[in-house]
Tab-separated table of C-alpha atoms in Angstrom:
chain	number	residue	atom	x	y	z
A	1	SER	CA	23.002	67.133	4.873
A	2	ASP	CA	22.509	70.226	6.920
A	3	ARG	CA	25.808	71.904	8.055
A	4	GLY	CA	27.806	68.777	7.159
A	5	ILE	CA	25.921	66.506	9.447
A	6	SER	CA	25.617	63.021	8.000
A	7	SER	CA	22.161	61.647	7.198
A	8	ASP	CA	22.599	58.564	9.477
A	9	LEU	CA	23.490	60.811	12.468
A	10	LYS	CA	20.628	63.243	11.563
A	11	HIS	CA	18.180	60.328	11.643
A	12	ARG	CA	19.554	58.965	14.928
A	13	VAL	CA	19.230	62.409	16.493
A	14	MET	CA	15.615	62.959	15.302
A	15	ARG	CA	14.685	59.445	16.375
A	16	ARG	CA	15.850	60.295	19.866
A	17	VAL	CA	14.081	63.526	20.017
A	18	ARG	CA	10.859	61.978	18.755
A	19	HIS	CA	11.212	59.250	21.473
A	20	ARG	CA	11.659	61.838	24.166
A	21	LEU	CA	8.732	63.975	22.979
A	22	GLY	CA	6.312	61.092	22.687
A	23	GLU	CA	5.869	61.299	18.976
A	24	ASP	CA	4.984	58.418	16.784
A	25	THR	CA	7.133	57.094	14.006
A	26	ASN	CA	5.321	59.263	11.442
A	27	GLY	CA	6.460	62.190	13.333
A	28	SER	CA	3.116	63.718	14.319
A	29	GLY	CA	3.258	66.638	16.554
A	30	ARG	CA	6.417	67.879	14.765
A	31	THR	CA	8.502	70.300	16.960
A	32	ARG	CA	11.323	72.553	15.668
A	33	PHE	CA	14.791	71.045	16.387
A	34	ALA	CA	16.541	73.748	18.477
A	35	GLU	CA	19.077	73.963	21.311
A	36	PRO	CA	16.706	72.950	24.121
A	37	TYR	CA	16.104	69.621	22.482
A	38	LEU	CA	20.009	68.757	22.569
A	39	GLU	CA	19.351	68.111	26.349
A	40	MET	CA	17.272	65.142	25.251
A	41	LEU	CA	20.249	63.502	23.601
A	42	SER	CA	22.716	61.192	25.422
A	43	SER	CA	26.178	62.892	25.798
A	44	LYS	CA	27.645	60.646	23.291
A	45	LEU	CA	25.062	61.423	20.653
A	46	ARG	CA	25.362	65.094	21.478
A	47	HIS	CA	29.044	65.030	21.015
A	48	GLU	CA	28.762	63.204	17.730
A	49	LEU	CA	26.437	65.783	16.488
A	50	LEU	CA	28.699	68.607	17.445
A	51	TRP	CA	31.664	66.751	15.905
A	52	ASP	CA	29.821	66.390	12.543
A	53	ILE	CA	29.199	70.172	12.727
A	54	VAL	CA	32.716	71.276	13.591
A	55	VAL	CA	34.945	68.991	11.703
A	56	PRO	CA	34.462	70.902	8.217
A	57	HIS	CA	35.721	74.058	10.021
A	58	LEU	CA	38.838	72.562	11.530
A	59	ARG	CA	41.010	73.006	8.487
A	60	SER	CA	39.706	76.538	7.840
A	61	ALA	CA	42.232	78.160	10.318
A	62	PHE	CA	45.905	78.162	9.980
A	63	LEU	CA	46.940	76.615	13.288
A	64	MET	CA	44.317	73.744	13.398
A	65	ARG	CA	45.087	73.142	9.731
A	66	THR	CA	48.586	72.756	10.463
A	67	LEU	CA	48.109	70.751	13.595
A	68	THR	CA	45.880	68.218	11.846
A	69	SER	CA	48.368	67.850	8.840
A	70	LEU	CA	50.922	66.938	11.328
A	71	GLN	CA	48.850	64.207	12.862
A	72	ALA	CA	45.798	63.007	10.887
A	73	ASP	CA	44.413	61.199	14.136
A	74	LEU	CA	43.537	64.554	15.372
A	75	LEU	CA	40.500	64.405	13.125
A	76	LYS	CA	39.028	61.534	15.097
A	77	GLY	CA	36.024	62.731	17.031
A	78	GLY	CA	36.891	60.795	20.220
A	79	VAL	CA	39.880	63.178	20.704
A	80	TRP	CA	37.482	66.180	21.099
A	81	ARG	CA	35.026	64.714	23.513
A	82	LYS	CA	36.225	67.106	26.293
A	83	VAL	CA	37.304	69.833	24.093
A	84	ILE	CA	34.335	71.043	22.130
A	85	SER	CA	30.919	72.400	23.163
A	86	GLN	CA	28.271	74.745	21.845
A	87	THR	CA	26.899	77.990	22.895
A	88	VAL	CA	24.143	80.408	21.661
A	89	VAL	CA	24.512	84.189	21.921
A	90	GLU	CA	21.284	86.179	21.534
A	91	ALA	CA	21.054	89.587	19.735
A	92	GLY	CA	22.466	92.292	21.916
A	93	ARG	CA	24.301	90.063	24.326
A	94	ALA	CA	28.069	89.914	24.578
A	95	LEU	CA	30.062	86.704	23.932
A	96	PHE	CA	32.942	88.171	25.931
A	97	ASP	CA	34.120	91.764	27.178
A	98	ALA	CA	37.384	93.612	26.614
A	99	GLU	CA	40.265	92.971	29.141
A	100	THR	CA	39.140	89.506	30.270
A	101	THR	CA	41.227	86.613	29.951
A	102	THR	CA	40.255	83.542	28.052
A	103	ASP	CA	40.938	79.880	27.545
A	104	ARG	CA	38.365	79.573	24.881
A	105	VAL	CA	38.423	79.906	21.185
A	106	TYR	CA	35.206	80.361	19.251
A	107	ILE	CA	33.956	79.424	15.802
A	108	LEU	CA	30.917	81.364	14.703
A	109	LEU	CA	28.502	78.809	12.870
A	110	ALA	CA	25.514	80.831	12.227
A	111	GLY	CA	24.180	84.348	12.829
A	112	ALA	CA	26.049	87.850	12.741
A	113	MET	CA	28.088	89.491	15.461
A	114	LYS	CA	30.038	92.732	15.806
A	115	TYR	CA	33.372	93.284	17.343
A	116	THR	CA	34.090	96.644	19.043
A	117	GLN	CA	37.337	98.176	20.306
A	118	ASP	CA	37.242	101.143	22.441
A	119	PRO	CA	40.328	103.440	23.423
A	120	SER	CA	39.492	103.019	27.079
A	121	THR	CA	40.069	99.274	26.912
A	122	SER	CA	42.504	98.671	24.059
A	123	GLY	CA	45.285	100.528	22.184
A	124	VAL	CA	43.026	101.916	19.497
A	125	GLN	CA	42.975	105.770	19.170
A	126	LYS	CA	39.242	105.769	18.342
A	127	GLU	CA	36.451	103.401	18.421
A	128	ILE	CA	36.356	100.619	15.854
A	129	GLU	CA	33.638	98.335	15.052
A	130	VAL	CA	33.723	95.396	12.421
A	131	GLY	CA	31.319	92.746	11.489
A	132	ILE	CA	32.031	89.035	12.267
A	133	GLU	CA	30.600	86.743	9.529
A	134	ALA	CA	29.736	83.016	9.852
A	135	ASN	CA	32.840	80.451	9.685
A	136	THR	CA	34.979	83.053	11.543
A	137	TRP	CA	37.361	81.800	14.060
A	138	ILE	CA	37.433	84.211	17.123
A	139	SER	CA	40.531	84.468	19.533
A	140	GLU	CA	42.390	81.729	17.671
A	141	VAL	CA	45.609	82.843	19.200
A	142	ALA	CA	44.295	81.543	22.634
A	143	LEU	CA	45.239	78.037	21.277
A	144	CYS	CA	48.820	78.837	22.086
A	145	LEU	CA	49.035	81.921	24.284
A	146	HIS	CA	47.426	83.301	27.570
A	147	TRP	CA	45.179	85.669	25.787
A	148	VAL	CA	43.300	88.711	27.004
A	149	HIS	CA	40.477	89.878	24.878
A	150	ALA	CA	41.188	93.293	23.104
A	151	GLY	CA	37.533	94.064	22.413
A	152	VAL	CA	33.875	93.193	22.900
A	153	ALA	CA	32.120	90.596	20.731
A	154	GLU	CA	28.272	91.004	20.630
A	155	GLY	CA	25.512	89.286	18.841
A	156	CYS	CA	23.637	91.140	16.022
A	157	SER	CA	21.315	88.262	15.725
A	158	THR	CA	20.923	84.843	17.412
A	159	CYS	CA	24.263	83.237	16.988
A	160	GLU	CA	25.271	79.607	17.263
A	161	LEU	CA	28.986	79.108	18.075
A	162	ILE	CA	31.464	76.226	18.749
A	163	VAL	CA	33.504	76.561	21.803
A	164	VAL	CA	37.093	75.072	21.938
A	165	ASP	CA	38.397	74.544	25.494
A	166	THR	CA	42.138	75.404	24.858
A	167	LEU	CA	43.432	73.781	28.140
A	168	ALA	CA	41.640	70.459	27.390
A	169	PHE	CA	42.956	70.610	23.705
A	170	VAL	CA	46.669	71.298	24.845
A	171	ASN	CA	46.526	68.556	27.486
A	172	SER	CA	45.159	66.115	24.915
A	173	LEU	CA	48.020	67.072	22.563
A	174	ARG	CA	50.485	66.746	25.215
A	175	ARG	CA	49.374	63.215	26.283
A	176	TYR	CA	48.388	61.718	22.762
A	177	PHE	CA	49.978	63.763	20.070
A	178	LEU	CA	53.462	64.820	20.970
A	179	PRO	CA	54.735	66.047	17.508
A	180	ALA	CA	51.556	68.256	17.275
A	181	PHE	CA	52.219	69.530	20.912
A	182	SER	CA	55.935	70.135	20.063
A	183	PHE	CA	55.114	72.175	17.100
A	184	LEU	CA	52.379	74.232	18.909
A	185	ARG	CA	54.795	74.906	21.724
A	186	GLY	CA	57.471	76.175	19.352
A	187	TYR	CA	54.821	78.191	17.503
A	188	ALA	CA	53.727	79.829	20.872
A	189	ARG	CA	57.394	80.669	21.768
A	190	SER	CA	58.151	82.266	18.445
A	191	LEU	CA	54.775	84.208	18.328
A	192	SER	CA	55.367	85.562	21.844
A	193	LYS	CA	58.791	86.940	20.792
A	194	GLU	CA	57.225	88.328	17.683
A	195	LEU	CA	54.662	90.238	19.745
A	196	CYS	CA	57.371	91.866	21.858
A	197	LYS	CA	58.850	93.248	18.686
A	198	LEU	CA	55.716	95.077	17.605
A	199	GLY	CA	55.773	98.780	17.529
A	200	ASP	CA	53.125	101.113	19.041
A	201	VAL	CA	51.087	101.283	15.783
A	202	GLU	CA	51.187	97.549	15.362
A	203	MET	CA	50.181	96.901	18.902
A	204	ARG	CA	47.164	99.097	18.506
A	205	ALA	CA	46.026	96.866	15.736
A	206	VAL	CA	45.902	93.634	17.859
A	207	ASN	CA	42.499	92.216	17.968
A	208	ASP	CA	40.595	89.007	18.510
A	209	ILE	CA	39.661	88.411	14.943
A	210	GLN	CA	43.015	88.268	13.117
A	211	SER	CA	46.427	86.984	13.906
A	212	PRO	CA	48.617	89.920	15.244
A	213	VAL	CA	51.634	88.443	13.320
A	214	PRO	CA	51.568	86.643	9.960
A	215	PRO	CA	52.016	82.971	10.376
A	216	ALA	CA	54.882	82.749	8.013
A	217	ASP	CA	56.864	85.197	10.307
A	218	VAL	CA	56.196	83.084	13.331
A	219	ILE	CA	57.349	79.990	11.571
A	220	TRP	CA	60.522	81.746	10.371
A	221	GLY	CA	61.308	82.502	14.057
A	222	MET	CA	60.906	79.012	15.285
A	223	HIS	CA	63.604	76.679	16.376
A	224	ARG	CA	64.742	74.602	13.398
A	225	GLU	CA	63.697	71.247	14.911
A	226	GLU	CA	60.241	72.531	15.627
A	227	ALA	CA	59.818	74.135	12.251
A	228	MET	CA	61.021	70.991	10.502
A	229	LEU	CA	57.924	69.152	11.746
A	230	LEU	CA	55.939	71.324	9.394
A	231	GLY	CA	58.236	70.590	6.602
A	232	GLN	CA	57.916	66.836	7.212
A	233	ALA	CA	53.980	67.319	7.091
A	234	CYS	CA	54.314	69.210	3.849
A	235	LEU	CA	56.463	66.397	2.289
A	236	ARG	CA	53.785	63.828	3.383
A	237	THR	CA	51.086	65.679	1.904
A	238	LEU	CA	53.157	66.221	-1.334
A	239	GLU	CA	53.978	62.609	-1.491
A	240	ASP	CA	50.272	61.796	-1.713
A	241	SER	CA	49.690	64.166	-4.597
A	242	TRP	CA	50.109	63.855	-8.390
A	243	SER	CA	53.003	66.381	-8.470
A	244	TRP	CA	55.035	64.104	-6.152
A	245	THR	CA	54.522	61.077	-8.683
A	246	PHE	CA	55.555	63.325	-11.459
A	247	PHE	CA	58.705	64.493	-9.623
A	248	GLU	CA	59.592	60.948	-8.753
A	249	GLU	CA	59.205	60.013	-12.541
A	250	LYS	CA	61.504	62.938	-13.513
A	251	ILE	CA	64.164	61.611	-11.054
A	252	ARG	CA	63.907	58.012	-12.222
A	253	ARG	CA	64.451	59.082	-15.862
A	254	ALA	CA	67.420	61.434	-14.874
A	255	ARG	CA	68.995	58.511	-13.090
A	256	GLU	CA	68.486	56.145	-16.003
A	257	GLY	CA	70.088	58.706	-18.275
A	258	ASN	CA	72.980	59.131	-15.977
A	259	ALA	CA	73.474	55.401	-15.881
A	260	ARG	CA	73.459	55.166	-19.702
A	261	SER	CA	75.824	57.889	-20.057
A	262	LYS	CA	78.285	56.284	-17.786
A	263	GLU	CA	78.150	53.020	-19.711
A	264	ARG	CA	79.200	54.783	-22.922
A	265	PRO	CA	82.890	54.862	-23.786
A	266	LEU	CA	84.428	58.228	-23.743
A	267	LEU	CA	85.883	57.836	-27.284
A	268	GLN	CA	83.572	56.366	-30.048
């Protein structure tokens, strides 16, 4: 199905659109299914459509992949009803400007964008321009920190993006997913400390596309209790894998071998 949308949901969407357009069941008078027609859907159906689109992308970014590993229920669509939305940026239009605060994270689904940093608005010594490809997370660090954009993101073509409302997301974690919230809070504290350690050259490299500090360094700086949540998630993942079964079998055989050796007399 297109963009990971289930065929059942796609048929429900098109049925609703055809009904609102006055089309017959054969689809006469076909119309291109574009953004304006999303308004013809109920809010529930519109959310289901967005959710089917976004769910394959959730595990493509480190923070979200970690949080969903901590609590699998985070992958249920109802959790995201007030968290995700969609937006379109036309060619030549800006998604955001430098030196503006944000409580949004973006996922570029389709189209191409460019990201520009200028010495007058960021720490770079000369203008820098990089391309942003589809499936890229933009300003991911805003999930856990108060973030100020370090550059300008602009459409090179018509771009479709998913928008994550970070305030709604964090509130949802705090209310329903305490282990995930505790990990995110500890990660934010450690990331803030690591940012304070950056030198001038490293600070100039801070941007909205890449994490300013490697995730491994952030986790290393977390309090032990908060970092252990990630270790527990790793063990749960390992437990479901073939390698854990193999490891348990090795332990069982070793214990049986130890038991037999204890039963043997010291002198034959």
